[in-house]
XYZ file of C-alpha atoms in Angstrom:
777
model
C -42.505 -18.278 -34.802
C -39.079 -19.658 -35.331
C -36.389 -20.020 -33.281
C -34.485 -17.108 -34.281
C -37.164 -14.730 -33.669
C -37.736 -16.067 -30.347
C -34.142 -16.130 -29.266
C -33.495 -12.680 -31.342
C -35.675 -10.599 -28.271
C -34.229 -12.475 -25.528
C -30.864 -11.553 -26.145
C -31.408 -8.217 -26.322
C -33.158 -7.138 -23.470
C -29.840 -8.283 -21.476
C -28.612 -4.448 -22.356
C -32.008 -2.873 -23.912
C -35.110 -2.037 -22.808
C -38.524 -1.790 -24.297
C -39.620 2.686 -23.900
C -44.241 2.541 -22.940
C -44.707 4.668 -25.079
C -47.715 4.299 -27.107
C -47.920 2.614 -30.794
C -44.606 1.871 -30.573
C -41.652 0.798 -29.083
C -38.055 1.876 -29.081
C -35.065 0.110 -28.187
C -32.666 1.981 -24.927
C -29.397 1.114 -24.062
C -28.252 0.361 -20.938
C -25.686 2.383 -20.020
C -22.906 1.831 -16.910
C -21.656 5.247 -15.048
C -18.306 5.927 -16.684
C -15.996 7.075 -14.701
C -12.512 8.792 -15.529
C -9.895 8.826 -13.397
C -7.368 11.098 -14.124
C -3.956 11.327 -12.441
C -1.529 14.505 -11.998
C 2.494 13.608 -11.945
C 4.006 16.896 -11.504
C 7.099 18.152 -10.312
C 8.574 22.391 -11.189
C 12.342 22.515 -12.719
C 14.279 21.780 -9.756
C 17.892 21.666 -11.512
C 19.682 25.271 -10.627
C 22.028 26.131 -13.676
C 24.457 28.330 -10.974
C 24.808 25.188 -8.783
C 26.534 22.532 -11.562
C 29.329 22.618 -10.196
C 28.578 22.332 -6.405
C 29.787 19.439 -4.615
C 26.076 19.227 -2.942
C 24.708 19.042 -6.188
C 23.016 20.684 -8.586
C 19.471 19.622 -7.880
C 18.348 22.732 -5.087
C 15.590 19.466 -3.801
C 15.114 16.387 -3.696
C 10.955 15.710 -4.387
C 11.531 14.769 -7.679
C 13.813 11.809 -6.692
C 12.013 10.797 -3.475
C 8.171 11.363 -5.276
C 9.865 9.067 -7.760
C 10.148 6.182 -4.939
C 7.276 6.618 -3.210
C 4.352 7.404 -5.264
C 4.711 7.366 -9.204
C 5.571 3.404 -10.476
C 3.285 1.876 -7.310
C 0.425 3.950 -8.485
C 0.307 2.389 -11.931
C 1.715 -1.504 -10.655
C -1.329 -1.238 -8.081
C -3.589 -0.923 -10.525
C -1.883 -3.770 -13.281
C -3.213 -6.316 -10.992
C -6.380 -4.469 -12.159
C -6.452 -4.686 -15.791
C -9.830 -4.101 -16.273
C -10.037 -0.868 -14.669
C -8.808 1.932 -17.540
C -6.703 5.012 -16.322
C -4.941 8.703 -17.309
C -1.724 9.539 -16.170
C -0.321 13.097 -16.252
C 2.362 13.141 -16.915
C 4.816 16.388 -16.713
C 7.613 16.935 -18.835
C 9.229 18.951 -16.311
C 8.825 16.150 -14.183
C 10.368 13.915 -16.931
C 13.364 14.958 -16.853
C 14.128 14.773 -13.771
C 13.339 11.597 -13.318
C 15.722 10.586 -16.590
C 18.802 12.376 -14.373
C 18.332 10.634 -11.165
C 17.622 7.392 -13.324
C 20.744 8.172 -15.882
C 23.013 7.977 -12.539
C 23.366 12.180 -13.274
C 21.604 13.938 -11.017
C 22.977 15.127 -7.763
C 20.912 16.767 -5.114
C 22.325 17.817 -1.868
C 20.746 15.188 0.761
C 21.445 12.890 -1.477
C 25.155 14.489 -1.485
C 24.369 14.098 2.403
C 23.257 10.322 2.007
C 26.519 9.857 0.109
C 29.109 11.059 2.591
C 30.505 9.471 5.251
C 29.259 10.267 9.045
C 32.296 11.205 9.973
C 32.987 13.366 7.816
C 30.061 15.498 8.716
C 30.127 19.083 8.952
C 28.954 21.449 11.518
C 26.657 23.290 8.453
C 25.775 19.756 7.227
C 24.333 18.167 10.854
C 22.961 21.265 11.013
C 20.844 21.334 7.129
C 20.340 17.241 8.282
C 18.877 18.165 11.766
C 16.537 21.046 10.429
C 15.533 18.937 6.861
C 16.255 15.062 7.028
C 12.475 14.960 9.064
C 10.724 16.609 6.411
C 8.106 14.584 5.840
C 4.246 13.778 7.227
C 5.324 12.453 10.735
C 2.710 10.247 11.578
C 2.741 8.099 7.856
C 6.655 8.255 7.185
C 8.885 9.113 10.829
C 6.961 7.703 13.822
C 5.723 4.167 11.971
C 9.606 3.177 12.049
C 10.962 3.282 15.537
C 14.672 4.198 15.006
C 13.511 6.810 13.040
C 10.381 7.954 15.206
C 13.026 7.777 18.228
C 15.067 10.199 16.441
C 12.705 12.975 15.464
C 11.168 12.568 19.287
C 14.647 13.762 20.513
C 15.219 16.284 17.798
C 11.241 17.853 19.563
C 12.241 16.900 22.913
C 15.554 17.685 23.113
C 15.571 20.560 21.142
C 18.912 21.447 18.270
C 21.757 22.214 20.201
C 21.746 19.069 22.691
C 20.844 16.815 19.621
C 23.911 18.533 17.774
C 26.111 18.424 21.092
C 24.985 14.233 21.864
C 24.310 13.134 18.660
C 27.033 10.049 17.535
C 27.907 9.620 13.998
C 25.692 6.385 13.745
C 23.022 8.782 14.690
C 23.608 10.739 11.869
C 24.374 7.819 9.776
C 21.020 5.663 10.550
C 18.873 9.563 10.618
C 20.701 9.859 7.007
C 19.373 6.409 5.970
C 15.857 6.781 7.189
C 15.280 9.649 5.431
C 15.764 7.546 2.256
C 14.078 4.664 3.063
C 11.175 5.660 4.731
C 10.171 7.398 0.414
C 10.556 4.022 -0.486
C 6.496 2.715 -0.976
C 5.373 -0.411 0.782
C 4.616 -2.196 -2.462
C 8.272 -2.363 -3.153
C 9.265 -4.117 0.153
C 6.278 -7.082 -0.797
C 8.610 -7.186 -4.351
C 12.015 -6.582 -3.267
C 13.565 -8.838 0.321
C 16.517 -6.301 -0.002
C 14.014 -3.207 0.853
C 12.598 -5.694 3.308
C 15.940 -6.295 4.759
C 16.248 -2.372 5.069
C 13.159 -2.407 6.567
C 13.513 -4.463 9.550
C 17.698 -4.267 10.647
C 16.343 -0.879 11.314
C 19.473 0.125 12.502
C 23.576 0.639 12.250
C 22.708 1.692 8.958
C 27.052 1.926 7.274
C 28.036 4.484 3.728
C 27.861 1.516 2.475
C 24.445 0.448 3.366
C 23.326 3.764 2.343
C 25.156 3.449 -1.274
C 22.655 0.938 -1.997
C 19.928 2.316 -0.729
C 20.458 5.803 -3.112
C 20.955 2.874 -5.988
C 17.657 1.106 -4.977
C 15.936 4.540 -5.804
C 17.817 5.129 -9.348
C 16.639 1.445 -9.693
C 13.155 1.919 -8.813
C 12.859 5.469 -10.870
C 14.374 3.640 -13.550
C 11.131 1.886 -14.143
C 8.182 5.199 -14.002
C 8.251 5.526 -17.845
C 8.582 2.335 -19.061
C 5.859 0.765 -17.303
C 4.464 3.627 -18.364
C 4.633 3.111 -21.944
C 3.806 -1.502 -20.898
C 0.635 -0.318 -20.080
C -0.290 2.434 -22.169
C 0.295 0.097 -25.300
C -1.863 -2.302 -23.149
C -4.280 -0.183 -23.189
C -4.779 -0.200 -19.557
C -3.693 3.339 -19.025
C -3.722 6.808 -21.119
C -0.709 9.371 -20.829
C -1.098 12.923 -21.686
C 0.451 15.639 -21.095
C 0.922 18.863 -19.491
C 2.871 21.873 -21.221
C 6.751 22.458 -20.566
C 7.028 23.478 -17.803
C 3.903 23.916 -16.139
C 3.086 27.384 -17.190
C -0.358 28.394 -16.823
C -0.998 29.705 -20.365
C -4.073 32.017 -19.817
C -1.161 33.941 -17.610
C 1.270 33.220 -20.247
C -0.917 35.044 -23.551
C -2.012 38.288 -20.739
C -2.052 38.311 -17.589
C -4.838 40.921 -17.939
C -7.224 37.505 -18.244
C -6.584 37.784 -14.071
C -9.034 40.171 -13.899
C -11.870 38.092 -16.280
C -13.473 36.510 -12.281
C -11.899 39.231 -10.415
C -12.225 42.525 -11.840
C -10.682 44.336 -9.321
C -7.455 42.353 -9.186
C -4.500 44.505 -8.857
C -2.008 43.047 -11.659
C 1.925 43.666 -12.075
C 2.661 47.276 -13.067
C 3.971 45.578 -16.330
C 1.526 43.585 -18.206
C 3.187 39.877 -19.728
C 1.226 39.716 -23.193
C 3.380 36.312 -24.712
C 0.843 34.355 -26.470
C 3.620 33.655 -29.016
C 5.653 31.262 -25.745
C 2.828 29.022 -25.428
C 2.807 26.823 -28.616
C 7.139 27.091 -28.066
C 5.037 24.993 -24.214
C 2.913 22.678 -26.540
C 5.602 21.564 -28.937
C 8.309 20.263 -26.488
C 5.393 18.616 -24.155
C 4.314 16.896 -28.188
C 8.352 15.993 -28.744
C 9.425 14.864 -25.733
C 5.816 12.400 -25.653
C 6.752 11.523 -28.689
C 10.206 10.280 -28.295
C 9.815 8.596 -25.241
C 5.685 7.317 -25.790
C 6.296 7.060 -29.951
C 2.340 8.012 -30.467
C 0.963 11.811 -30.315
C -0.905 12.569 -26.954
C -4.173 13.201 -27.334
C -4.914 14.722 -23.805
C -3.676 17.734 -22.509
C -3.732 18.543 -18.931
C -3.538 22.701 -19.088
C -1.567 23.503 -15.773
C -3.003 24.270 -13.073
C -6.309 23.765 -14.823
C -5.993 26.855 -16.034
C -7.512 27.713 -19.187
C -9.089 30.511 -21.337
C -10.170 31.094 -24.830
C -7.218 32.721 -25.749
C -5.546 29.572 -25.675
C -7.083 26.841 -27.443
C -6.349 27.715 -30.509
C -3.268 26.825 -29.888
C -3.845 23.704 -28.500
C -5.833 22.929 -31.337
C -3.362 23.860 -33.840
C -1.261 21.194 -32.047
C -3.674 18.706 -32.555
C -4.936 17.608 -28.566
C -8.172 16.209 -28.964
C -9.453 16.794 -25.589
C -8.129 19.249 -22.352
C -9.909 19.150 -18.705
C -10.829 21.762 -16.565
C -11.959 21.953 -13.052
C -15.975 22.680 -12.358
C -15.514 26.219 -11.080
C -14.763 26.806 -14.746
C -17.668 25.465 -16.042
C -20.452 26.914 -13.494
C -18.734 30.061 -14.924
C -18.884 29.098 -18.420
C -22.497 27.950 -18.784
C -23.490 30.643 -16.334
C -24.434 27.852 -13.370
C -23.832 27.459 -9.909
C -23.264 23.435 -8.918
C -25.614 23.485 -5.669
C -24.726 19.994 -3.639
C -27.154 18.173 -1.384
C -26.599 18.015 2.245
C -24.146 14.408 1.535
C -22.130 16.387 -0.930
C -23.031 14.968 -4.190
C -24.540 17.640 -7.319
C -27.979 18.484 -7.303
C -27.775 18.630 -11.215
C -25.884 16.364 -12.328
C -26.458 16.429 -15.676
C -25.232 19.231 -16.300
C -22.340 18.430 -14.653
C -20.649 14.875 -16.310
C -20.445 14.731 -19.645
C -17.329 16.576 -21.934
C -18.341 19.573 -24.075
C -17.399 20.374 -27.361
C -15.795 23.813 -28.080
C -14.843 24.750 -31.813
C -12.047 26.559 -32.988
C -10.749 27.793 -36.655
C -8.106 24.623 -36.481
C -11.195 22.449 -35.873
C -12.615 20.551 -32.442
C -12.240 20.456 -29.028
C -13.126 18.764 -26.252
C -12.971 19.781 -22.922
C -14.619 17.718 -19.960
C -14.414 18.897 -16.179
C -13.576 17.088 -12.618
C -15.833 16.599 -10.080
C -14.219 18.860 -8.393
C -15.384 17.016 -4.314
C -15.613 13.804 -5.034
C -11.455 14.718 -5.925
C -10.636 15.864 -2.970
C -11.936 13.404 -1.291
C -8.994 11.344 -1.916
C -6.825 13.920 -2.302
C -7.786 15.148 1.468
C -10.044 13.642 3.717
C -9.682 9.892 2.734
C -6.665 9.430 4.306
C -8.228 9.296 7.735
C -10.486 6.492 6.602
C -10.732 2.643 7.323
C -8.929 2.211 3.498
C -12.311 -0.188 2.717
C -14.522 2.296 4.502
C -13.645 5.390 2.683
C -13.222 3.145 -0.358
C -17.591 2.389 -0.108
C -17.900 6.011 1.203
C -16.250 7.424 -2.159
C -18.638 4.052 -4.722
C -22.003 5.314 -2.519
C -20.775 8.600 -4.007
C -20.187 6.875 -7.712
C -23.448 5.106 -6.382
C -25.692 8.150 -5.962
C -25.057 10.223 -8.887
C -25.927 6.899 -10.698
C -29.545 7.472 -8.808
C -29.656 11.262 -9.771
C -29.256 11.006 -13.201
C -31.907 7.741 -13.593
C -34.118 9.775 -11.645
C -34.772 12.869 -14.351
C -34.827 10.646 -17.023
C -38.163 11.159 -18.986
C -38.944 7.474 -19.407
C -39.666 4.473 -16.328
C -36.375 2.984 -16.907
C -34.143 2.007 -14.094
C -30.768 2.223 -15.741
C -28.748 4.356 -17.284
C -30.408 6.020 -21.182
C -27.331 8.000 -21.581
C -23.502 7.841 -21.609
C -22.104 9.836 -18.818
C -18.474 10.310 -17.643
C -18.128 10.720 -13.852
C -14.293 13.061 -14.304
C -12.155 12.429 -11.169
C -8.402 14.280 -11.304
C -6.122 15.069 -8.961
C -2.749 15.438 -7.877
C -0.840 12.258 -7.663
C 1.964 11.830 -5.838
C 0.671 14.465 -2.468
C -1.981 12.787 -1.191
C -0.197 9.712 -0.635
C 1.500 10.971 1.786
C -1.444 11.456 4.514
C -2.148 8.014 4.299
C -0.766 4.819 6.096
C 1.799 2.827 3.942
C 1.526 5.533 1.443
C -2.430 4.267 0.399
C -1.692 1.691 -0.605
C -4.298 -0.571 1.057
C -7.002 2.480 0.199
C -6.134 1.989 -3.457
C -6.481 -1.666 -3.782
C -9.373 -2.042 -1.799
C -10.793 0.807 -3.818
C -9.814 -0.913 -7.473
C -11.511 -4.748 -5.702
C -15.011 -2.995 -4.752
C -14.909 -1.288 -8.533
C -13.725 -4.380 -10.107
C -16.398 -6.734 -8.585
C -19.398 -3.708 -9.879
C -21.213 -4.176 -13.168
C -22.728 -0.703 -13.231
C -19.838 1.099 -13.228
C -16.651 1.488 -15.931
C -13.921 3.303 -15.333
C -12.406 4.680 -18.431
C -9.797 7.043 -20.471
C -10.976 9.908 -21.714
C -10.140 9.688 -25.166
C -12.308 5.686 -25.124
C -14.912 7.825 -24.293
C -14.532 11.062 -26.523
C -13.878 8.261 -29.342
C -17.371 6.521 -28.432
C -19.335 8.654 -27.526
C -18.628 12.079 -28.819
C -19.628 15.480 -27.372
C -22.986 16.518 -28.359
C -23.200 19.890 -25.594
C -21.102 22.981 -27.107
C -19.514 25.667 -24.898
C -18.487 28.609 -26.926
C -15.793 29.424 -27.000
C -16.148 32.986 -26.076
C -17.971 31.711 -23.374
C -15.353 29.625 -21.471
C -14.494 31.166 -18.493
C -10.420 32.131 -18.203
C -9.254 30.438 -14.140
C -8.737 27.587 -12.121
C -8.540 24.693 -10.668
C -8.759 27.865 -7.554
C -11.844 28.914 -7.261
C -12.548 29.899 -10.607
C -9.594 32.370 -10.059
C -5.899 33.409 -11.271
C -5.251 34.460 -8.127
C -3.534 31.940 -6.238
C -0.758 33.097 -8.971
C -0.935 36.999 -9.038
C -2.465 39.729 -7.449
C -1.159 39.331 -4.566
C 1.973 42.515 -4.202
C 4.891 39.572 -3.967
C 3.075 37.731 -6.427
C 2.900 40.986 -8.861
C 6.052 41.735 -7.873
C 7.286 37.478 -9.469
C 5.552 38.753 -12.562
C 6.719 41.878 -13.189
C 10.979 40.087 -12.880
C 9.697 38.038 -15.260
C 8.268 40.771 -18.155
C 11.951 42.232 -17.308
C 13.727 38.966 -18.409
C 11.214 38.493 -21.179
C 11.144 41.802 -22.943
C 14.890 41.757 -22.556
C 15.196 38.453 -24.552
C 12.553 40.206 -26.996
C 15.476 42.701 -27.704
C 18.005 39.294 -28.867
C 16.544 37.928 -32.274
C 19.096 36.215 -32.842
C 19.233 34.394 -29.822
C 16.453 31.253 -30.368
C 15.939 27.729 -29.477
C 18.727 26.497 -31.471
C 21.346 28.730 -31.081
C 20.842 30.078 -27.580
C 19.163 26.718 -25.205
C 19.998 28.416 -22.611
C 18.295 31.333 -22.595
C 15.373 30.122 -23.170
C 15.604 27.029 -20.888
C 16.408 29.160 -17.843
C 12.821 31.178 -19.866
C 10.285 28.026 -20.058
C 11.885 27.326 -16.091
C 10.140 30.766 -14.570
C 7.709 30.606 -16.356
C 6.040 27.395 -14.727
C 3.647 27.976 -11.911
C 5.600 26.291 -9.011
C 6.938 30.430 -8.556
C 4.125 32.032 -7.529
C 2.268 29.313 -5.580
C 4.634 30.180 -2.593
C 5.210 33.528 -3.490
C 3.093 36.130 -1.041
C -0.299 35.864 1.107
C -2.277 31.431 0.194
C 0.559 29.005 0.861
C 3.722 28.477 2.780
C 6.370 26.093 2.690
C 9.850 25.753 5.126
C 11.224 25.939 1.681
C 9.802 28.901 0.580
C 12.893 30.786 1.356
C 14.763 27.660 -1.536
C 12.006 28.865 -4.171
C 12.515 31.469 -4.350
C 16.117 32.046 -4.816
C 15.870 29.245 -7.394
C 12.955 31.660 -9.505
C 15.795 34.563 -9.061
C 18.120 32.084 -10.111
C 16.007 30.538 -13.734
C 15.851 34.554 -14.371
C 19.813 35.490 -13.852
C 19.994 31.990 -16.137
C 18.062 34.269 -18.904
C 20.535 36.940 -18.513
C 23.577 34.842 -17.529
C 23.191 33.742 -21.236
C 22.641 36.512 -23.417
C 25.085 38.555 -22.265
C 23.399 41.137 -20.316
C 24.158 42.250 -17.275
C 21.676 40.888 -14.103
C 19.486 43.070 -12.474
C 21.016 43.658 -8.589
C 17.276 42.797 -8.067
C 17.627 38.953 -8.662
C 19.346 38.522 -6.282
C 17.284 40.606 -3.627
C 14.653 38.066 -1.921
C 10.317 39.017 -3.000
C 9.607 37.601 0.004
C 9.672 37.922 4.103
C 9.956 34.423 4.276
C 9.660 34.020 8.127
C 6.536 33.403 9.712
C 3.546 35.965 10.023
C 1.032 35.522 12.199
C -3.137 36.023 11.707
C -3.538 33.722 8.190
C -6.580 32.271 6.769
C -6.534 28.131 6.210
C -4.306 27.334 3.301
C -5.428 24.220 3.046
C -7.194 20.759 4.256
C -6.218 19.671 7.390
C -6.646 16.053 9.969
C -6.037 16.866 12.900
C -5.577 14.294 15.814
C -7.710 15.395 18.472
C -5.874 13.991 21.496
C -5.169 17.624 23.022
C -0.996 18.062 21.921
C -0.331 20.194 19.599
C 1.507 18.868 16.436
C 2.215 21.521 14.475
C 2.329 19.072 11.911
C -1.532 18.502 11.751
C -1.701 22.507 11.774
C 0.214 23.676 9.669
C -2.288 24.444 6.993
C -5.620 25.977 8.719
C -6.774 29.498 9.961
C -4.744 31.191 13.243
C -6.293 34.136 15.065
C -3.269 35.161 17.274
C -4.914 36.735 20.116
C -3.947 39.698 23.415
C -3.812 42.290 21.435
C -4.035 46.063 22.206
C -7.879 45.402 22.218
C -10.166 42.686 22.818
C -11.747 40.873 25.790
C -9.136 38.442 26.271
C -5.824 40.935 26.625
C -5.663 41.077 30.173
C -6.033 37.417 30.791
C -4.470 36.068 27.605
C -4.633 32.792 28.897
C -5.714 31.611 25.236
C -3.122 32.971 22.891
C -4.372 31.571 19.448
C -6.961 30.236 16.725
C -6.467 27.389 14.917
C -9.369 26.276 12.405
C -9.656 24.518 9.494
C -12.294 21.836 7.993
C -11.879 18.815 6.199
C -14.630 17.416 4.384
C -15.297 15.050 6.694
C -14.778 17.807 9.736
C -14.693 21.328 11.341
C -11.857 21.430 13.550
C -11.310 23.893 15.994
C -7.390 24.410 19.197
C -7.187 27.145 21.445
C -3.829 27.344 22.511
C -3.647 28.194 25.970
C -0.474 29.274 28.922
C 1.358 26.342 29.328
C -0.235 24.702 32.813
C -3.416 25.819 32.223
C -6.435 24.076 34.363
C -9.505 25.240 33.044
C -12.291 26.138 36.381
C -9.173 27.897 37.284
C -7.159 29.897 35.240
C -9.900 28.952 32.561
C -14.035 28.903 32.523
C -15.041 25.869 32.936
C -16.624 25.888 30.002
C -16.512 26.461 26.548
C -19.440 27.819 24.495
C -19.702 27.101 20.427
C -22.329 29.250 18.907
C -22.930 29.691 14.856
C -24.729 32.297 12.935
C -25.655 31.865 8.899
C -26.026 34.896 7.388
C -28.740 35.121 4.810
C -30.440 31.426 5.380
C -33.532 30.882 6.370
C -33.304 28.758 9.718
C -34.784 29.160 13.182
C -32.345 31.128 14.992
C -32.110 32.042 19.407
C -29.847 33.421 21.666
C -27.123 32.588 22.872
C -28.637 30.845 26.225
C -26.400 31.841 29.062
C -26.842 34.281 31.898
C -25.304 38.018 32.068
C -24.212 38.637 27.655
C -23.507 41.500 27.220
C -25.853 43.584 24.744
C -22.647 44.043 21.709
C -21.850 42.259 18.533
C -21.270 39.363 17.666
C -22.853 37.688 20.881
C -25.746 39.902 20.805
C -26.555 37.924 17.422
C -28.935 34.637 16.984
C -27.662 31.898 16.181
C -28.933 28.036 14.986
C -26.452 25.999 16.026
C -24.937 25.551 19.454
C -22.340 23.543 20.730
C -21.807 23.291 24.927
C -18.620 21.990 26.178
C -17.515 21.244 30.093
C -13.778 22.004 29.507
C -13.361 19.934 33.029
C -14.846 16.589 32.760
C -14.473 16.761 28.422
C -17.960 16.093 27.190
C -19.903 18.506 25.272
C -23.247 18.671 23.375
C -25.638 19.650 20.520
C -28.754 22.023 19.942
C -30.575 23.611 17.307
C -32.745 25.957 17.560
C -36.355 25.866 17.452
C -39.157 28.624 17.539
C -40.148 30.871 20.277
C -36.155 31.466 21.478
C -36.131 27.987 21.983
C -32.636 25.327 22.185
C -33.320 21.071 21.350
C -30.346 18.822 22.121
C -28.830 17.343 19.485
C -26.786 13.911 18.792
C -23.454 13.693 18.072
C -20.300 12.512 17.563
C -18.373 16.069 18.994
C -14.695 15.346 19.376
C -13.003 16.669 22.759
C -9.553 16.599 24.071
C -7.997 19.148 26.398
C -4.490 18.712 27.430
C -1.817 20.916 26.364
C -4.656 22.236 23.993
C -8.076 22.207 23.424
C -8.707 20.374 20.712
C -12.230 19.855 18.904
C -14.082 17.450 15.921
C -17.389 18.059 14.677
C -18.746 16.741 11.648
C -20.424 17.946 9.421
C -23.386 15.452 9.510
C -24.253 16.601 12.628
C -24.397 20.572 11.556
C -26.450 18.793 7.822
C -25.211 22.602 6.381
C -24.460 21.948 2.649
C -21.289 22.153 0.808
C -19.935 25.836 0.136
C -22.407 26.935 2.291
C -20.456 29.632 5.046
C -20.500 29.735 8.120
C -19.707 32.220 10.907
C -18.853 31.070 14.366
C -18.206 32.790 17.672
C -16.925 31.310 20.617
C -17.791 31.499 24.351
C -16.179 30.839 27.577
C -18.708 30.736 30.657
C -18.689 29.872 34.752
C -21.352 27.810 35.125
C -23.926 29.185 32.361
C -22.522 33.085 33.101
C -21.263 34.450 30.390
C -17.375 36.214 30.948
C -15.831 36.405 27.437
C -15.733 35.655 23.545
C -13.303 35.145 20.925
C -12.416 35.757 18.748
C -11.981 39.965 19.437
C -14.001 41.460 17.767
C -14.973 39.173 14.619
C -16.995 36.463 14.047
C -14.760 33.447 13.018
C -15.795 32.785 8.716
C -14.663 29.476 7.118
C -16.476 27.767 4.236
C -18.231 24.280 3.863
C -15.625 21.756 1.702
């Protein structure tokens, strides 16, 4: 045997192994687990054509600017510290346009205009606006860490508007104007820029000159965003992708009847919107912008809201995109498979999810990847409440579990991956960081540092993976589900009465446009730009049920301004209903959760912590608590770690005096084969739902604020279990129950009743005449 005959097999075994099949040897390549991060950076068009001459600014809202200094540049600067890690970033064209306006100094929003106004010259109206809106930030991460900003915020909440308006001095307003703009500057720039660091060190006593310099710094940071993305694209570390021009939901542009695919009983708008010819217009404008800024053709398309349908695929392929991304719920509908998860939250059949699929069209094939919804949400909504290194380790633990699960499904005895698998993590790259301390800087560095040290996980761009491993699995085009990332449906944007009204207004404007064939993009760009803006997805997100915002009325107004712009540019009379609000934007009573929450459990109600929680008002015309109504409302919500409850009570309420001394929470699991037992209290009435049998029971002594957990056993028995439940009762009662204590799988439904008792004797229950229902995330 020669030297070469010995040496070559030894080298091969580092990346291959031999199959134990009889009579022959088979060399199989070992793969790492490939992971593709896709960050979605997006803001709708806040620019108002009706406000071009407004001294307060033509931009109705400041979010493109504020996220510009907090989220877009630092995200990739942190990544650049780890050059072996590759990722994908989506920059929506409507965001790029606004960033360029700000960097050139041609954009002005009302917040900026007030910041650049001498505090002596502020009018009473200006001061009211500043009081109402210059604390628009998550206080725990963007206000509380800064003494002066926190001091003013506490005065707002403790003293109230009237006191502040009478007592705040010119210096108070000047500092507030400064801190609203300083707090949004990402911490990474304090590390790199001594002038920014000096402002944070100064803390108070800011002058108009200081505020002018802060805004100049905003422009400088925003001006680096596009060039830095191009630099990292050209180096190969980033893949940049795009989205239809103003972020419209393409399946609904093609046909609003596509809303019925996921929800056949959906009530659609009176008028059917069916203008598929608008789809290539949005795609071409997006490609032109991308080509102009980044010097190459985009390969990937992030369809707005990850919304896809068979109808849009020919247009996407015709524009020569190579791949697009969507959500696991869309995949599940498309392949008629429900993705079950185990108790730890990991997918039970990963071989169906973690791979690209091929979609055939008459204009060529497309690849499509589907994100792991839960892993994406862990970064987006849950890890902000954890210590950064712990959160990073938890995320890596999930990736390692996916790899082990895939290895276990291999036919061979190999202990490494035989095939290339791709885990796609795709999420909003801006809003989640507001809830992380220091804007997620420590979490990202911990995560990237650990990923850099692991050989069995490799971060890639989507194109890198698809070009190296073209998709073999196929979804027949007609089988692709019509849906979005939200439950695989379009119900967030259509089907609600207010959303439907908005669509009818859009349809009327589009029909008017169709009557003017002479109005082309070249001859009448104003009309088309107004139409494109109105076709964006963001407006209906905030209308009707599902989401709420303190700026709901302004979103309503801006949407109608865009529609009025269509008529104005066409020389058509503007319909009177475009001057009337679509919705009543005052806060309503009961609601279901609209997002994840992470409250601090201390017994002091923090409305910002619970603003996305479900709410049930107590003390109606009927119900067990009507007479006393000591409990006024219940808030409830979740993240991926805990289930949260909050009971608001009358001021000065004391348990054992104004309330019974015990609260008992009992979980009812419908259609689940588990042991159940009756309520472990005396004098329980024989009425629903307290006469049901339950599987989990949490008892809380409201006086001592201690808790115990029990699980049902056979023979109507209850067995004690270890737990990590948090309880706090001060001005309100707050409770956190870890999902790990309940051992429920993700997507499982649970139904809860709360029973008040005195020393083990039933007194009353909540909610009134119903069970509190929610799904495990």
